Amino acid sequence: MTELAIYDMDRTITRTGTFTPFMIHAALRLAPWRLIFVPFAALVMLAYVAKLIERKRVKELNQAMLIGRRIHADRLTPIAEAFAEKMIDHNVYAGALASLAENRAAGRRLVLATASSRIWVEPIARRLGMDDVVATGTIRGLDDYVSHKVDGENCYGPAKLRMIEAWMGLEKLDRAACRIRFYSDHVSDVPVLEWADEAIATNPHAGLRAVARQRGWTIVDWD
């Protein structure tokens, strides 16, 4: 039996979301003048709330405004590494680190499954000691330029479960031969929580806390 401990990232391991902080972090280092687009990025989010555009499109539009439509990986990589250092130093729950250490000691394979972009997720995952990453991808050309366009699905809601299952297929992991615990703070992850053997509502917001109580799932609140 293969034991997996799969974690959402934003507001599960990290105290806050990482998308907007990374966009601002990158803009400040690449082209500070792009910060004039911050109010427009907020309008894009309002359009999403009003269900005028999809979440995937929010990411594409805001990345195009704040970072650019394409940027060479050599410029972006050190920025992502510096951001990861900042997140680990100042934005990670101590309880998350303790949980990761406990699961690692128990021999579980540690997986980060998040809607955030691989651009900054992978360096964060490395510092957390994760074994694998399932995350939203960005299109990257043969010329090593990173596009603002999302590659495939946004790893959110039901798509996150599909992407985890696809990853398991690539890793030749038979679901019937795995025991899976999943940690998340948000009700959008209910499809994965239902699919897991152990559902752990972690720092849950009100919607997930209510669902967890109804379903009898474990609830933890980390410092």
Short mmCIF file of N, CA and C in Angstrom, two decimals, residues 5-125:
data_model
loop_
_atom_site.label_atom_id
_atom_site.label_comp_id
_atom_site.label_asym_id
_atom_site.label_seq_id
_atom_site.Cartn_x
_atom_site.Cartn_y
_atom_site.Cartn_z
N ALA A 5 0.36 11.79 1.13
CA ALA A 5 -0.19 12.95 1.85
C ALA A 5 -0.17 14.11 0.86
N ILE A 6 -1.36 14.52 0.42
CA ILE A 6 -1.49 15.55 -0.60
C ILE A 6 -1.99 16.83 0.06
N TYR A 7 -1.31 17.93 -0.23
CA TYR A 7 -1.64 19.22 0.38
C TYR A 7 -2.00 20.25 -0.68
N ASP A 8 -3.08 20.98 -0.44
CA ASP A 8 -3.29 22.25 -1.13
C ASP A 8 -2.22 23.21 -0.58
N MET A 9 -2.00 24.34 -1.26
CA MET A 9 -0.96 25.25 -0.77
C MET A 9 -1.50 26.54 -0.18
N ASP A 10 -2.15 27.38 -1.01
CA ASP A 10 -2.56 28.71 -0.56
C ASP A 10 -3.60 28.63 0.56
N ARG A 11 -3.26 29.21 1.70
CA ARG A 11 -4.10 29.27 2.90
C ARG A 11 -4.28 27.90 3.56
N THR A 12 -3.59 26.90 3.05
CA THR A 12 -3.51 25.61 3.73
C THR A 12 -2.14 25.48 4.36
N ILE A 13 -1.10 25.60 3.53
CA ILE A 13 0.27 25.64 4.03
C ILE A 13 0.69 27.09 4.26
N THR A 14 0.38 27.95 3.30
CA THR A 14 0.71 29.37 3.47
C THR A 14 -0.45 30.09 4.16
N ARG A 15 -0.12 31.14 4.86
CA ARG A 15 -1.15 31.90 5.58
C ARG A 15 -2.05 32.69 4.64
N THR A 16 -1.50 33.13 3.52
CA THR A 16 -2.25 33.93 2.55
C THR A 16 -2.12 33.31 1.17
N GLY A 17 -2.90 33.83 0.22
CA GLY A 17 -2.74 33.42 -1.16
C GLY A 17 -1.38 33.88 -1.69
N THR A 18 -0.95 33.31 -2.81
CA THR A 18 0.36 33.65 -3.35
C THR A 18 0.30 34.29 -4.73
N PHE A 19 -0.83 34.25 -5.42
CA PHE A 19 -0.88 34.75 -6.79
C PHE A 19 -0.58 36.25 -6.86
N THR A 20 -1.40 37.06 -6.19
CA THR A 20 -1.20 38.51 -6.25
C THR A 20 0.14 38.92 -5.65
N PRO A 21 0.53 38.38 -4.49
CA PRO A 21 1.86 38.73 -3.98
C PRO A 21 2.98 38.42 -4.97
N PHE A 22 2.89 37.29 -5.69
CA PHE A 22 3.96 37.00 -6.65
C PHE A 22 3.92 37.98 -7.82
N MET A 23 2.72 38.30 -8.30
CA MET A 23 2.62 39.24 -9.41
C MET A 23 3.27 40.58 -9.05
N ILE A 24 3.00 41.07 -7.84
CA ILE A 24 3.58 42.34 -7.41
C ILE A 24 5.08 42.21 -7.19
N HIS A 25 5.49 41.11 -6.56
CA HIS A 25 6.92 40.83 -6.34
C HIS A 25 7.67 40.84 -7.67
N ALA A 26 7.11 40.17 -8.67
CA ALA A 26 7.77 40.09 -9.98
C ALA A 26 7.76 41.43 -10.70
N ALA A 27 6.63 42.13 -10.65
CA ALA A 27 6.53 43.43 -11.32
C ALA A 27 7.56 44.42 -10.77
N LEU A 28 7.74 44.42 -9.45
CA LEU A 28 8.69 45.34 -8.83
C LEU A 28 10.11 45.10 -9.32
N ARG A 29 10.42 43.85 -9.63
CA ARG A 29 11.78 43.50 -10.04
C ARG A 29 11.98 43.54 -11.55
N LEU A 30 10.92 43.38 -12.30
CA LEU A 30 11.03 43.36 -13.76
C LEU A 30 10.74 44.71 -14.39
N ALA A 31 9.63 45.31 -13.97
CA ALA A 31 9.19 46.58 -14.57
C ALA A 31 8.21 47.26 -13.62
N PRO A 32 8.71 48.03 -12.67
CA PRO A 32 7.82 48.64 -11.67
C PRO A 32 6.70 49.48 -12.26
N TRP A 33 6.89 49.98 -13.47
CA TRP A 33 5.82 50.78 -14.09
C TRP A 33 4.55 49.97 -14.28
N ARG A 34 4.69 48.65 -14.34
CA ARG A 34 3.50 47.79 -14.53
C ARG A 34 2.55 47.83 -13.35
N LEU A 35 3.00 48.35 -12.22
CA LEU A 35 2.11 48.44 -11.06
C LEU A 35 0.93 49.38 -11.31
N ILE A 36 1.00 50.19 -12.37
CA ILE A 36 -0.15 51.02 -12.72
C ILE A 36 -1.35 50.16 -13.09
N PHE A 37 -1.09 48.87 -13.41
CA PHE A 37 -2.17 47.98 -13.81
C PHE A 37 -2.87 47.31 -12.61
N VAL A 38 -2.37 47.53 -11.40
CA VAL A 38 -2.97 46.88 -10.22
C VAL A 38 -4.47 47.16 -10.11
N PRO A 39 -4.94 48.40 -10.29
CA PRO A 39 -6.40 48.62 -10.23
C PRO A 39 -7.15 47.84 -11.31
N PHE A 40 -6.54 47.69 -12.48
CA PHE A 40 -7.19 46.93 -13.55
C PHE A 40 -7.23 45.44 -13.20
N ALA A 41 -6.18 44.96 -12.50
CA ALA A 41 -6.18 43.57 -12.05
C ALA A 41 -7.32 43.33 -11.07
N ALA A 42 -7.60 44.32 -10.23
CA ALA A 42 -8.72 44.21 -9.30
C ALA A 42 -10.05 44.15 -10.05
N LEU A 43 -10.16 44.91 -11.14
CA LEU A 43 -11.38 44.88 -11.96
C LEU A 43 -11.56 43.52 -12.62
N VAL A 44 -10.45 42.90 -13.03
CA VAL A 44 -10.51 41.57 -13.62
C VAL A 44 -11.06 40.57 -12.59
N MET A 45 -10.62 40.71 -11.34
CA MET A 45 -11.13 39.83 -10.29
C MET A 45 -12.62 40.05 -10.06
N LEU A 46 -13.05 41.30 -10.12
CA LEU A 46 -14.48 41.58 -9.97
C LEU A 46 -15.29 40.95 -11.11
N ALA A 47 -14.70 40.94 -12.30
CA ALA A 47 -15.37 40.30 -13.44
C ALA A 47 -15.53 38.80 -13.19
N TYR A 48 -14.52 38.20 -12.54
CA TYR A 48 -14.62 36.78 -12.19
C TYR A 48 -15.73 36.56 -11.14
N VAL A 49 -15.75 37.41 -10.14
CA VAL A 49 -16.77 37.29 -9.08
C VAL A 49 -18.17 37.41 -9.69
N ALA A 50 -18.29 38.26 -10.70
CA ALA A 50 -19.58 38.45 -11.38
C ALA A 50 -19.85 37.35 -12.41
N LYS A 51 -18.93 36.38 -12.50
CA LYS A 51 -19.06 35.23 -13.40
C LYS A 51 -19.05 35.63 -14.87
N LEU A 52 -18.31 36.70 -15.17
CA LEU A 52 -18.18 37.14 -16.56
C LEU A 52 -17.01 36.45 -17.26
N ILE A 53 -16.02 36.03 -16.49
CA ILE A 53 -14.87 35.31 -17.04
C ILE A 53 -14.50 34.17 -16.11
N GLU A 54 -13.73 33.21 -16.63
CA GLU A 54 -13.31 32.07 -15.83
C GLU A 54 -12.05 32.41 -15.02
N ARG A 55 -11.84 31.63 -13.98
CA ARG A 55 -10.67 31.83 -13.11
C ARG A 55 -9.37 31.72 -13.90
N LYS A 56 -9.32 30.80 -14.83
CA LYS A 56 -8.13 30.64 -15.67
C LYS A 56 -7.81 31.93 -16.42
N ARG A 57 -8.84 32.59 -16.93
CA ARG A 57 -8.64 33.83 -17.68
C ARG A 57 -8.18 34.96 -16.78
N VAL A 58 -8.63 34.95 -15.52
CA VAL A 58 -8.16 35.95 -14.55
C VAL A 58 -6.64 35.88 -14.44
N LYS A 59 -6.13 34.67 -14.31
CA LYS A 59 -4.68 34.49 -14.17
C LYS A 59 -3.95 34.98 -15.41
N GLU A 60 -4.47 34.63 -16.57
CA GLU A 60 -3.80 35.01 -17.81
C GLU A 60 -3.77 36.53 -17.98
N LEU A 61 -4.89 37.17 -17.75
CA LEU A 61 -4.96 38.62 -17.93
C LEU A 61 -4.07 39.36 -16.93
N ASN A 62 -4.12 38.94 -15.68
CA ASN A 62 -3.33 39.64 -14.66
C ASN A 62 -1.83 39.40 -14.83
N GLN A 63 -1.46 38.19 -15.25
CA GLN A 63 -0.04 37.96 -15.50
C GLN A 63 0.43 38.77 -16.70
N ALA A 64 -0.40 38.88 -17.74
CA ALA A 64 -0.03 39.69 -18.91
C ALA A 64 0.20 41.14 -18.52
N MET A 65 -0.65 41.65 -17.63
CA MET A 65 -0.53 43.05 -17.23
C MET A 65 0.66 43.30 -16.31
N LEU A 66 0.86 42.41 -15.32
CA LEU A 66 1.83 42.69 -14.27
C LEU A 66 3.23 42.13 -14.55
N ILE A 67 3.31 41.08 -15.36
CA ILE A 67 4.62 40.51 -15.69
C ILE A 67 4.94 40.67 -17.17
N GLY A 68 3.92 40.52 -17.99
CA GLY A 68 4.12 40.60 -19.43
C GLY A 68 3.60 39.35 -20.12
N ARG A 69 3.39 39.46 -21.41
CA ARG A 69 2.82 38.34 -22.17
C ARG A 69 3.83 37.21 -22.37
N ARG A 70 5.12 37.52 -22.33
CA ARG A 70 6.15 36.50 -22.41
C ARG A 70 7.43 37.03 -21.79
N ILE A 71 8.11 36.14 -21.10
CA ILE A 71 9.34 36.52 -20.43
C ILE A 71 10.28 35.32 -20.43
N HIS A 72 11.57 35.57 -20.62
CA HIS A 72 12.51 34.47 -20.66
C HIS A 72 12.66 33.85 -19.27
N ALA A 73 12.75 32.53 -19.24
CA ALA A 73 12.85 31.80 -17.97
C ALA A 73 14.05 32.23 -17.15
N ASP A 74 15.14 32.62 -17.81
CA ASP A 74 16.34 33.03 -17.08
C ASP A 74 16.09 34.28 -16.24
N ARG A 75 15.17 35.13 -16.66
CA ARG A 75 14.83 36.32 -15.88
C ARG A 75 13.84 35.98 -14.77
N LEU A 76 12.95 35.05 -15.05
CA LEU A 76 11.87 34.74 -14.12
C LEU A 76 12.32 33.83 -12.98
N THR A 77 13.23 32.91 -13.26
CA THR A 77 13.63 31.91 -12.27
C THR A 77 14.19 32.51 -10.99
N PRO A 78 15.16 33.43 -11.04
CA PRO A 78 15.67 33.99 -9.78
C PRO A 78 14.62 34.78 -9.00
N ILE A 79 13.67 35.37 -9.71
CA ILE A 79 12.58 36.10 -9.06
C ILE A 79 11.69 35.13 -8.29
N ALA A 80 11.39 33.99 -8.92
CA ALA A 80 10.58 32.96 -8.26
C ALA A 80 11.31 32.36 -7.06
N GLU A 81 12.61 32.18 -7.18
CA GLU A 81 13.39 31.63 -6.07
C GLU A 81 13.38 32.59 -4.88
N ALA A 82 13.55 33.88 -5.16
CA ALA A 82 13.52 34.88 -4.08
C ALA A 82 12.15 34.94 -3.41
N PHE A 83 11.11 34.82 -4.22
CA PHE A 83 9.74 34.83 -3.68
C PHE A 83 9.53 33.61 -2.78
N ALA A 84 10.02 32.46 -3.22
CA ALA A 84 9.88 31.23 -2.42
C ALA A 84 10.56 31.38 -1.06
N GLU A 85 11.74 31.98 -1.05
CA GLU A 85 12.44 32.22 0.21
C GLU A 85 11.59 33.07 1.15
N LYS A 86 10.99 34.11 0.58
CA LYS A 86 10.15 35.01 1.38
C LYS A 86 8.94 34.26 1.95
N MET A 87 8.31 33.41 1.13
CA MET A 87 7.15 32.66 1.59
C MET A 87 7.52 31.70 2.72
N ILE A 88 8.62 30.99 2.56
CA ILE A 88 9.05 30.04 3.59
C ILE A 88 9.39 30.77 4.88
N ASP A 89 10.04 31.90 4.77
CA ASP A 89 10.47 32.64 5.96
C ASP A 89 9.32 33.31 6.71
N HIS A 90 8.30 33.76 5.97
CA HIS A 90 7.30 34.64 6.61
C HIS A 90 5.84 34.23 6.40
N ASN A 91 5.56 33.22 5.61
CA ASN A 91 4.16 33.00 5.23
C ASN A 91 3.72 31.54 5.33
N VAL A 92 4.41 30.74 6.12
CA VAL A 92 4.05 29.32 6.25
C VAL A 92 3.63 29.03 7.68
N TYR A 93 2.53 28.31 7.83
CA TYR A 93 2.08 27.90 9.16
C TYR A 93 3.08 26.95 9.80
N ALA A 94 3.40 27.19 11.05
CA ALA A 94 4.26 26.26 11.79
C ALA A 94 3.61 24.88 11.84
N GLY A 95 2.29 24.87 11.98
CA GLY A 95 1.57 23.59 12.02
C GLY A 95 1.70 22.81 10.72
N ALA A 96 1.81 23.52 9.61
CA ALA A 96 1.99 22.86 8.32
C ALA A 96 3.35 22.17 8.27
N LEU A 97 4.37 22.86 8.74
CA LEU A 97 5.71 22.26 8.76
C LEU A 97 5.74 21.02 9.66
N ALA A 98 5.05 21.10 10.79
CA ALA A 98 4.99 19.95 11.69
C ALA A 98 4.26 18.78 11.05
N SER A 99 3.17 19.08 10.33
CA SER A 99 2.41 18.04 9.64
C SER A 99 3.24 17.38 8.56
N LEU A 100 3.95 18.19 7.79
CA LEU A 100 4.82 17.64 6.74
C LEU A 100 5.89 16.73 7.36
N ALA A 101 6.48 17.17 8.44
CA ALA A 101 7.50 16.36 9.10
C ALA A 101 6.93 15.03 9.61
N GLU A 102 5.73 15.09 10.15
CA GLU A 102 5.07 13.87 10.66
C GLU A 102 4.80 12.89 9.52
N ASN A 103 4.25 13.40 8.41
CA ASN A 103 3.95 12.51 7.28
C ASN A 103 5.22 11.97 6.62
N ARG A 104 6.25 12.81 6.58
CA ARG A 104 7.53 12.36 6.02
C ARG A 104 8.11 11.24 6.88
N ALA A 105 8.06 11.40 8.20
CA ALA A 105 8.60 10.40 9.11
C ALA A 105 7.82 9.09 9.03
N ALA A 106 6.53 9.20 8.69
CA ALA A 106 5.68 8.00 8.56
C ALA A 106 5.88 7.31 7.20
N GLY A 107 6.72 7.91 6.34
CA GLY A 107 7.01 7.29 5.06
C GLY A 107 6.02 7.62 3.96
N ARG A 108 5.20 8.64 4.18
CA ARG A 108 4.23 9.01 3.14
C ARG A 108 4.89 9.86 2.07
N ARG A 109 4.44 9.69 0.85
CA ARG A 109 4.91 10.49 -0.28
C ARG A 109 4.20 11.84 -0.21
N LEU A 110 4.94 12.92 -0.21
CA LEU A 110 4.37 14.26 -0.03
C LEU A 110 4.13 14.91 -1.39
N VAL A 111 2.89 15.34 -1.60
CA VAL A 111 2.49 15.93 -2.88
C VAL A 111 1.85 17.28 -2.63
N LEU A 112 2.27 18.28 -3.38
CA LEU A 112 1.64 19.60 -3.34
C LEU A 112 0.73 19.72 -4.55
N ALA A 113 -0.57 19.91 -4.32
CA ALA A 113 -1.55 20.01 -5.41
C ALA A 113 -2.26 21.35 -5.27
N THR A 114 -1.98 22.27 -6.18
CA THR A 114 -2.41 23.65 -5.99
C THR A 114 -2.78 24.32 -7.30
N ALA A 115 -3.70 25.28 -7.19
CA ALA A 115 -4.08 26.07 -8.36
C ALA A 115 -3.03 27.12 -8.70
N SER A 116 -2.10 27.37 -7.81
CA SER A 116 -1.05 28.34 -8.10
C SER A 116 -0.14 27.82 -9.21
N SER A 117 0.62 28.74 -9.79
CA SER A 117 1.45 28.41 -10.95
C SER A 117 2.75 27.71 -10.57
N ARG A 118 3.16 26.78 -11.42
CA ARG A 118 4.44 26.09 -11.22
C ARG A 118 5.61 27.07 -11.14
N ILE A 119 5.43 28.25 -11.73
CA ILE A 119 6.51 29.24 -11.74
C ILE A 119 7.07 29.44 -10.34
N TRP A 120 6.19 29.64 -9.36
CA TRP A 120 6.66 29.85 -8.00
C TRP A 120 6.35 28.69 -7.07
N VAL A 121 5.47 27.77 -7.50
CA VAL A 121 5.15 26.62 -6.65
C VAL A 121 6.34 25.67 -6.52
N GLU A 122 7.03 25.40 -7.63
CA GLU A 122 8.13 24.43 -7.57
C GLU A 122 9.24 24.84 -6.62
N PRO A 123 9.69 26.11 -6.64
CA PRO A 123 10.71 26.46 -5.65
C PRO A 123 10.21 26.43 -4.20
N ILE A 124 8.93 26.73 -3.99
CA ILE A 124 8.36 26.59 -2.65
C ILE A 124 8.32 25.12 -2.25
N ALA A 125 7.86 24.27 -3.17
CA ALA A 125 7.75 22.84 -2.89
C ALA A 125 9.11 22.24 -2.54
#
